[in-house]
XYZ file of C-alpha atoms in Angstrom:
502
model
C 88.690 67.500 80.312
C 85.637 69.804 80.866
C 82.649 68.748 79.709
C 80.473 71.258 78.369
C 76.933 69.189 79.156
C 75.441 67.812 83.093
C 73.959 64.907 83.845
C 71.725 65.177 86.712
C 72.301 62.778 89.449
C 70.324 59.607 88.819
C 69.357 56.659 91.056
C 68.958 52.939 89.787
C 67.194 50.040 92.085
C 69.545 47.075 92.038
C 68.643 43.373 92.307
C 71.249 41.082 94.322
C 71.818 37.831 94.255
C 69.792 37.785 97.881
C 67.188 39.349 96.593
C 67.367 42.501 98.587
C 67.417 45.563 96.693
C 70.254 48.667 96.948
C 69.777 51.838 96.246
C 72.794 53.263 94.922
C 73.286 56.945 94.396
C 75.227 57.983 91.175
C 77.181 61.309 91.062
C 77.295 61.291 87.264
C 77.630 64.664 87.704
C 80.564 64.566 90.141
C 82.457 62.320 87.904
C 81.534 63.448 84.383
C 82.048 66.873 84.981
C 84.846 67.288 88.112
C 86.248 70.513 86.615
C 83.184 72.628 86.702
C 84.531 74.583 90.340
C 87.811 74.959 88.119
C 86.730 76.132 85.169
C 84.132 79.279 86.187
C 80.952 80.547 85.478
C 80.690 79.150 82.259
C 84.247 80.620 80.909
C 85.176 77.273 79.792
C 88.341 75.980 77.556
C 87.207 73.809 74.637
C 86.583 70.254 75.449
C 89.350 68.975 73.682
C 92.193 67.462 76.102
C 94.994 70.488 76.691
C 98.949 70.372 75.190
C 101.078 68.610 77.175
C 104.190 70.958 77.843
C 106.471 70.937 75.074
C 104.273 69.755 72.307
C 103.140 74.047 71.905
C 106.721 75.163 70.539
C 105.814 76.781 67.608
C 103.447 79.543 69.956
C 105.135 82.714 71.378
C 106.504 84.167 74.413
C 104.559 86.130 75.956
C 105.726 88.331 78.684
C 103.787 91.375 79.963
C 105.692 93.569 82.640
C 103.669 96.024 84.549
C 104.297 99.082 85.770
C 102.767 100.711 89.031
C 100.952 103.489 89.744
C 103.286 105.052 87.138
C 102.357 108.472 85.487
C 101.109 108.923 82.487
C 103.553 111.404 81.513
C 106.127 110.261 83.214
C 108.309 108.043 80.314
C 110.253 109.388 77.841
C 108.322 107.705 75.037
C 105.113 109.690 76.392
C 107.169 112.938 76.375
C 108.919 113.160 79.669
C 112.123 115.462 79.910
C 112.905 115.149 83.443
C 113.072 111.104 84.189
C 114.858 108.875 81.352
C 113.884 106.097 80.585
C 116.308 104.959 77.469
C 115.526 101.263 77.615
C 111.377 101.701 77.489
C 112.042 104.284 75.080
C 113.287 102.254 72.571
C 111.359 99.317 72.997
C 108.830 102.185 71.966
C 111.072 102.704 68.949
C 110.556 99.248 67.992
C 106.660 98.051 68.482
C 103.030 99.535 67.993
C 102.216 102.548 70.362
C 98.916 102.541 71.441
C 97.941 106.432 72.561
C 93.881 105.487 74.290
C 95.478 102.670 76.114
C 93.118 102.449 79.428
C 92.470 100.160 82.679
C 89.050 98.795 83.941
C 89.625 100.231 87.197
C 91.860 103.562 88.583
C 93.723 101.713 91.384
C 95.271 98.896 91.790
C 93.601 95.403 92.880
C 90.142 95.843 90.465
C 92.157 96.962 87.613
C 94.524 93.656 87.925
C 91.244 91.370 88.569
C 90.425 92.732 85.024
C 93.966 92.435 83.535
C 94.117 88.261 84.941
C 90.792 87.611 83.525
C 89.653 89.453 80.919
C 86.520 90.497 82.174
C 85.231 93.834 84.209
C 85.748 93.144 87.706
C 82.108 94.270 88.524
C 81.403 91.248 86.704
C 82.145 89.331 89.340
C 82.089 91.463 92.988
C 86.077 92.951 92.406
C 85.294 96.762 92.725
C 87.132 98.004 95.647
C 90.511 97.603 96.361
C 91.248 94.960 98.820
C 93.040 96.903 102.023
C 92.519 94.928 105.572
C 92.228 98.084 107.665
C 90.590 100.312 105.176
C 87.957 97.971 104.970
C 83.423 98.544 105.962
C 82.313 96.349 107.768
C 79.512 95.844 105.844
C 80.614 93.147 102.980
C 84.653 90.336 103.006
C 87.296 91.569 105.257
C 90.580 90.103 106.141
C 91.228 86.933 103.701
C 87.813 86.890 103.013
C 88.767 89.292 100.338
C 90.641 88.163 96.488
C 90.354 87.014 93.070
C 86.896 84.039 93.260
C 87.689 81.078 93.275
C 86.137 80.842 89.714
C 86.885 82.796 88.366
C 89.724 81.883 85.455
C 92.876 83.991 84.808
C 95.667 84.013 81.975
C 97.724 81.642 83.661
C 95.290 78.716 83.514
C 94.325 79.452 79.656
C 97.757 79.507 79.008
C 98.857 75.997 81.536
C 96.568 74.942 79.493
C 98.269 75.268 76.075
C 101.762 74.040 77.896
C 102.746 76.855 78.478
C 105.221 77.011 82.015
C 103.422 80.310 83.893
C 105.601 83.169 86.145
C 104.032 85.171 88.338
C 107.114 87.758 89.254
C 106.120 91.100 91.991
C 103.012 92.227 93.515
C 100.349 90.384 93.559
C 97.262 91.258 95.218
C 94.634 89.239 94.381
C 94.190 88.057 98.110
C 96.656 86.743 100.923
C 94.673 83.809 102.376
C 96.793 80.943 100.832
C 93.528 80.089 99.462
C 94.257 82.920 96.385
C 97.797 82.410 96.383
C 99.309 82.542 92.805
C 100.642 78.420 92.408
C 96.684 78.579 92.549
C 95.633 80.397 90.478
C 96.976 79.465 87.718
C 100.932 79.805 88.090
C 103.403 77.138 88.252
C 105.997 80.312 89.568
C 105.793 82.552 92.363
C 108.104 84.903 93.033
C 106.687 88.053 94.741
C 104.807 89.073 97.673
C 100.626 88.358 98.089
C 99.733 92.516 98.889
C 99.301 96.454 97.940
C 102.411 97.316 98.217
C 105.593 97.080 100.356
C 109.145 98.136 101.209
C 112.285 98.182 98.581
C 114.665 97.556 101.038
C 115.395 94.009 102.635
C 112.640 93.789 106.278
C 114.875 92.887 108.773
C 116.146 94.743 112.242
C 116.405 97.652 110.986
C 113.712 98.004 108.695
C 110.704 95.365 110.080
C 107.829 93.887 108.140
C 104.220 95.618 109.110
C 102.216 92.871 107.068
C 102.826 89.429 106.501
C 101.502 90.042 103.300
C 104.480 92.574 102.421
C 107.214 89.576 102.724
C 109.058 88.338 99.926
C 108.163 84.732 99.066
C 109.069 81.818 96.332
C 106.654 79.653 95.494
C 104.241 78.191 98.280
C 104.976 80.082 101.881
C 109.258 80.580 101.476
C 109.589 82.998 102.715
C 113.621 84.558 102.291
C 113.857 88.460 102.038
C 116.179 89.495 99.139
C 120.028 91.434 99.589
C 118.932 93.037 96.779
C 116.975 96.057 95.477
C 112.903 95.249 95.408
C 113.544 96.228 91.437
C 116.601 94.636 90.748
C 115.297 91.578 92.761
C 112.676 91.121 90.953
C 113.968 91.202 87.146
C 116.883 88.780 88.415
C 114.103 86.801 88.724
C 112.489 87.157 85.295
C 115.255 86.417 83.863
C 116.300 82.919 85.543
C 112.695 82.171 85.212
C 113.154 82.848 80.910
C 116.801 80.947 81.400
C 115.308 78.511 82.878
C 112.626 78.349 80.334
C 113.968 78.957 77.356
C 112.991 75.917 75.169
C 109.326 75.652 75.271
C 106.202 78.817 75.896
C 106.278 80.236 78.696
C 104.003 83.407 80.071
C 106.272 86.083 82.134
C 103.925 88.263 83.781
C 106.262 90.735 85.328
C 104.236 92.297 87.845
C 106.686 95.353 89.409
C 106.155 97.610 92.498
C 107.243 100.488 90.765
C 106.603 103.133 91.417
C 104.352 102.861 94.324
C 104.819 103.832 97.467
C 106.418 104.146 99.591
C 108.684 106.304 97.789
C 111.759 104.654 98.661
C 114.596 104.795 95.772
C 118.518 104.297 95.158
C 121.396 107.076 96.393
C 122.658 105.971 92.518
C 119.618 106.556 90.900
C 118.901 109.713 93.028
C 122.338 111.646 91.995
C 121.223 111.133 88.780
C 118.266 114.010 89.237
C 120.218 116.153 90.917
C 117.592 119.451 89.632
C 114.756 117.449 90.981
C 113.827 117.351 95.131
C 112.015 115.346 97.321
C 109.149 113.169 95.593
C 109.703 113.922 92.353
C 113.371 112.911 92.578
C 112.241 110.132 93.610
C 109.995 108.963 91.570
C 112.455 109.949 88.761
C 115.558 108.002 90.566
C 112.524 104.678 90.871
C 111.510 104.744 87.438
C 115.169 104.805 86.045
C 115.797 102.251 88.271
C 112.345 100.002 86.650
C 113.536 101.356 82.999
C 117.198 99.577 83.906
C 115.944 96.568 85.217
C 113.647 96.066 81.907
C 116.579 96.859 79.900
C 117.931 93.439 81.428
C 114.775 91.251 80.827
C 114.858 93.160 77.030
C 118.798 92.039 76.422
C 117.897 88.347 78.157
C 115.514 87.415 75.521
C 118.083 88.987 73.166
C 120.546 87.247 74.294
C 118.673 84.300 74.065
C 116.972 84.694 70.842
C 114.309 84.221 72.412
C 112.546 87.990 70.667
C 111.297 87.528 68.081
C 108.913 85.020 68.896
C 107.642 86.993 71.785
C 104.819 89.067 71.970
C 105.262 91.760 74.730
C 103.461 93.787 76.745
C 104.541 96.700 78.254
C 101.704 98.975 80.456
C 100.335 100.521 83.627
C 97.926 99.010 86.255
C 96.156 102.712 86.764
C 97.114 106.288 86.201
C 99.372 107.735 88.860
C 98.749 109.074 92.449
C 100.282 112.954 92.063
C 99.313 113.436 95.724
C 101.341 110.447 97.008
C 104.022 109.943 95.014
C 104.433 112.889 93.328
C 103.754 111.746 89.467
C 103.052 113.548 86.583
C 99.456 112.863 83.843
C 100.428 115.186 82.414
C 98.450 116.328 79.315
C 96.064 114.715 80.900
C 93.397 115.621 84.250
C 93.088 113.927 87.344
C 94.993 110.980 88.771
C 94.489 106.879 90.455
C 91.372 106.754 92.311
C 89.202 108.196 89.957
C 87.278 108.195 86.064
C 88.855 111.737 84.844
C 91.540 109.705 82.080
C 94.971 110.720 84.454
C 92.952 108.031 86.470
C 92.284 104.942 83.213
C 94.774 106.612 80.297
C 97.893 104.064 80.257
C 101.105 104.135 78.225
C 100.224 100.914 76.331
C 103.850 99.005 74.513
C 103.303 96.257 72.263
C 105.722 93.926 70.038
C 106.031 90.766 68.604
C 107.967 90.347 64.833
C 107.600 87.366 64.206
C 103.792 88.121 64.856
C 103.920 91.013 62.481
C 103.931 92.980 65.326
C 106.393 96.612 65.382
C 107.143 99.673 64.704
C 103.306 101.734 64.850
C 100.851 103.892 66.658
C 97.045 102.753 66.680
C 94.831 105.340 68.113
C 91.607 103.379 68.264
C 90.730 102.340 71.650
C 91.761 99.291 73.753
C 92.199 98.175 76.980
C 93.682 96.420 79.499
C 90.568 93.657 78.960
C 92.126 92.531 76.353
C 95.502 91.154 76.709
C 93.662 87.983 78.222
C 92.069 87.263 74.353
C 95.194 88.769 72.631
C 97.305 86.329 74.538
C 94.756 83.823 73.934
C 95.047 83.791 70.802
C 99.267 84.172 70.038
C 99.204 80.815 71.742
C 96.792 79.497 69.496
C 93.384 79.413 71.707
C 89.999 79.501 69.511
C 87.845 82.577 69.800
C 84.335 81.061 71.265
C 87.147 79.948 74.128
C 86.573 83.463 75.267
C 83.812 84.821 74.317
C 81.968 85.777 77.226
C 85.187 88.269 78.189
C 84.669 91.746 78.140
C 87.868 91.445 76.002
C 89.208 91.366 72.176
C 91.629 89.582 70.599
C 94.165 92.772 69.320
C 96.110 91.079 66.947
C 94.474 91.827 63.468
C 93.240 94.995 64.695
C 96.893 96.310 65.104
C 98.247 94.249 62.267
C 95.430 96.644 60.293
C 93.002 93.001 59.014
C 89.863 94.491 61.149
C 89.689 98.677 60.275
C 87.010 99.193 62.695
C 87.564 99.688 66.575
C 87.959 96.996 68.817
C 86.284 98.470 71.815
C 82.961 101.169 70.421
C 82.330 101.600 74.629
C 84.236 101.829 77.371
C 82.567 101.599 80.873
C 84.443 103.123 84.615
C 82.081 102.111 88.085
C 83.852 102.378 91.843
C 80.786 103.012 94.676
C 78.284 105.229 93.491
C 80.921 106.793 90.125
C 81.000 106.629 86.968
C 82.366 106.799 83.428
C 81.381 105.819 80.034
C 83.123 106.458 76.875
C 80.514 105.340 73.450
C 82.995 106.765 70.789
C 84.648 109.727 71.282
C 82.109 111.366 73.958
C 82.844 110.774 77.364
C 80.308 110.920 80.035
C 81.711 111.574 83.994
C 78.833 110.923 87.093
C 79.952 111.864 90.365
C 77.097 111.700 93.631
C 78.129 115.407 94.397
C 77.820 117.754 91.259
C 75.756 117.686 87.929
C 77.420 115.285 85.124
C 80.570 116.083 83.016
C 80.860 115.245 79.422
C 83.024 115.721 77.209
C 84.500 114.890 73.027
C 88.127 113.299 73.509
C 89.221 113.703 70.269
C 89.113 117.512 70.625
C 89.893 117.417 74.788
C 92.187 114.538 76.220
C 92.488 116.935 79.024
C 89.238 117.147 80.228
C 88.698 121.191 80.061
C 85.548 121.375 77.772
C 82.237 119.972 79.339
C 79.363 120.067 77.009
C 77.111 119.072 79.055
C 74.634 121.705 78.706
C 74.733 121.569 75.560
C 74.491 118.144 74.614
C 71.243 116.991 77.339
C 70.277 114.443 74.237
C 74.021 112.370 74.552
C 74.105 113.258 77.890
C 70.814 110.819 78.466
C 71.473 108.529 76.091
C 75.385 108.050 77.452
C 72.910 107.606 81.405
C 70.992 104.560 79.861
C 74.054 103.021 78.480
C 75.956 103.520 81.628
C 72.890 102.909 83.557
C 71.967 99.552 81.378
C 75.626 98.268 81.748
C 75.590 98.437 85.824
C 72.555 96.433 85.624
C 74.547 93.134 84.591
C 77.191 93.062 87.537
C 77.663 91.524 90.513
C 76.781 93.519 94.039
C 80.874 94.558 95.761
C 82.003 91.628 97.569
C 83.865 94.589 99.762
C 83.963 97.985 100.130
C 85.919 100.992 101.667
C 84.630 102.523 104.293
C 82.789 106.044 103.030
C 84.933 108.073 104.197
C 87.307 107.104 100.979
C 85.492 108.528 98.845
C 85.292 112.457 99.222
C 88.778 111.974 99.867
C 88.844 110.788 96.276
C 86.548 113.195 95.356
C 88.893 115.927 96.926
C 92.410 114.254 94.610
C 90.302 113.965 91.723
C 89.454 118.106 92.456
C 92.501 118.858 93.712
C 94.589 117.388 89.972
C 92.441 118.570 87.144
C 92.486 121.564 84.456
C 89.658 124.224 85.387
C 86.620 122.966 83.453
C 85.251 125.679 81.050
C 81.452 125.080 80.565
C 79.943 125.738 77.187
C 77.159 127.614 77.211
C 77.107 128.466 73.446
């Protein structure tokens, strides 16, 4: 139990039978608030006892499927004519499709920190990717980098409600043991701690480069799978579903696909003879992921679980077109920048028993909304997640609330920043004037309206700066040279800008 009140340490003077005095310091704070460290920075659940396992049988199962570095336009349901995704296309027909879904960061690690906590990750200093060997010495490095231990995750919240929880796949929230998924709210873990790895089994002919790339079951039980990585992760997900079908479970299936390295099965490559190079490989890798997602969905159907399973599919950031040939059409930009192509993602939600089905939702949402949405579906009270930046999407999707879930969304990385307020979006850069776009008319961000709307530019600048004042300093930082590379990447993958001078 977590107590919201605090009691100061007190000293009591007691007289012994022999007349001597004893000073006893009683640490009531430690006794009564024993869970304070785990509770985080004020982010606490209700003081009621958590639900024991199996006592919440009517609650929905919750499945979050996350692809990695996929292009916004690289799915059939997103309009792709090159890449086939029949299983996800079928899921889209059964789901609410969100046309303006955003992540909280344009790169993997920070985006996932936002998903896991429901907070802008800059609030606790997780602004940059945590990649050993690429970091500046001005901040934390190596095993010190990871999701701060005082932050509560989706797994923590749902375990409180009697859920069995699993993280299968990519973690990327710290390589050290103290950051391990099994210590962050996930009872079951099968995957790898780092940010990317080979899709094929490590061995004499494919040596592992970094220890965090190894496949791991539970805590520190390392054993490679002979199967293609995407298949191995889906097989483990199906195993978890079958083992936990009689009680509510939360499955976070965090695929590595289609992140580099560009490893594809020969059989899948053969399905795209009209393509070549990286484009052929990303198509094959996407087809493989779609096939494995289809198997996971089929297992839910076969076990009679689909009706009362809240399922979400989305992606962690925009596609890095230069490294994996992903296609973010019709958006400008890529992974690692704040153009729409770096931060707008495909997003599907299905929960038949919860009246979430075939529909299209056009208002802006964020992956920060996943935690409060899942928490509400599990029976949690709004007051327990009031300090999060995300919001419960269920009443919005059902039409019970007709205003947008968010009036304003923010992004930041070093000196770069962005704000969306209503349909206006301001982009701030370190090497050029700010740009202003009306996303209701220009999702490709081609018509810069800053010159003719100086008051809007000023207002959005002020809002962005006010938000930044609420953030922590980054706990670690990439070397400065990578900021220049990020600007070059942005310029190479954007639509031509047309200045509005009238």
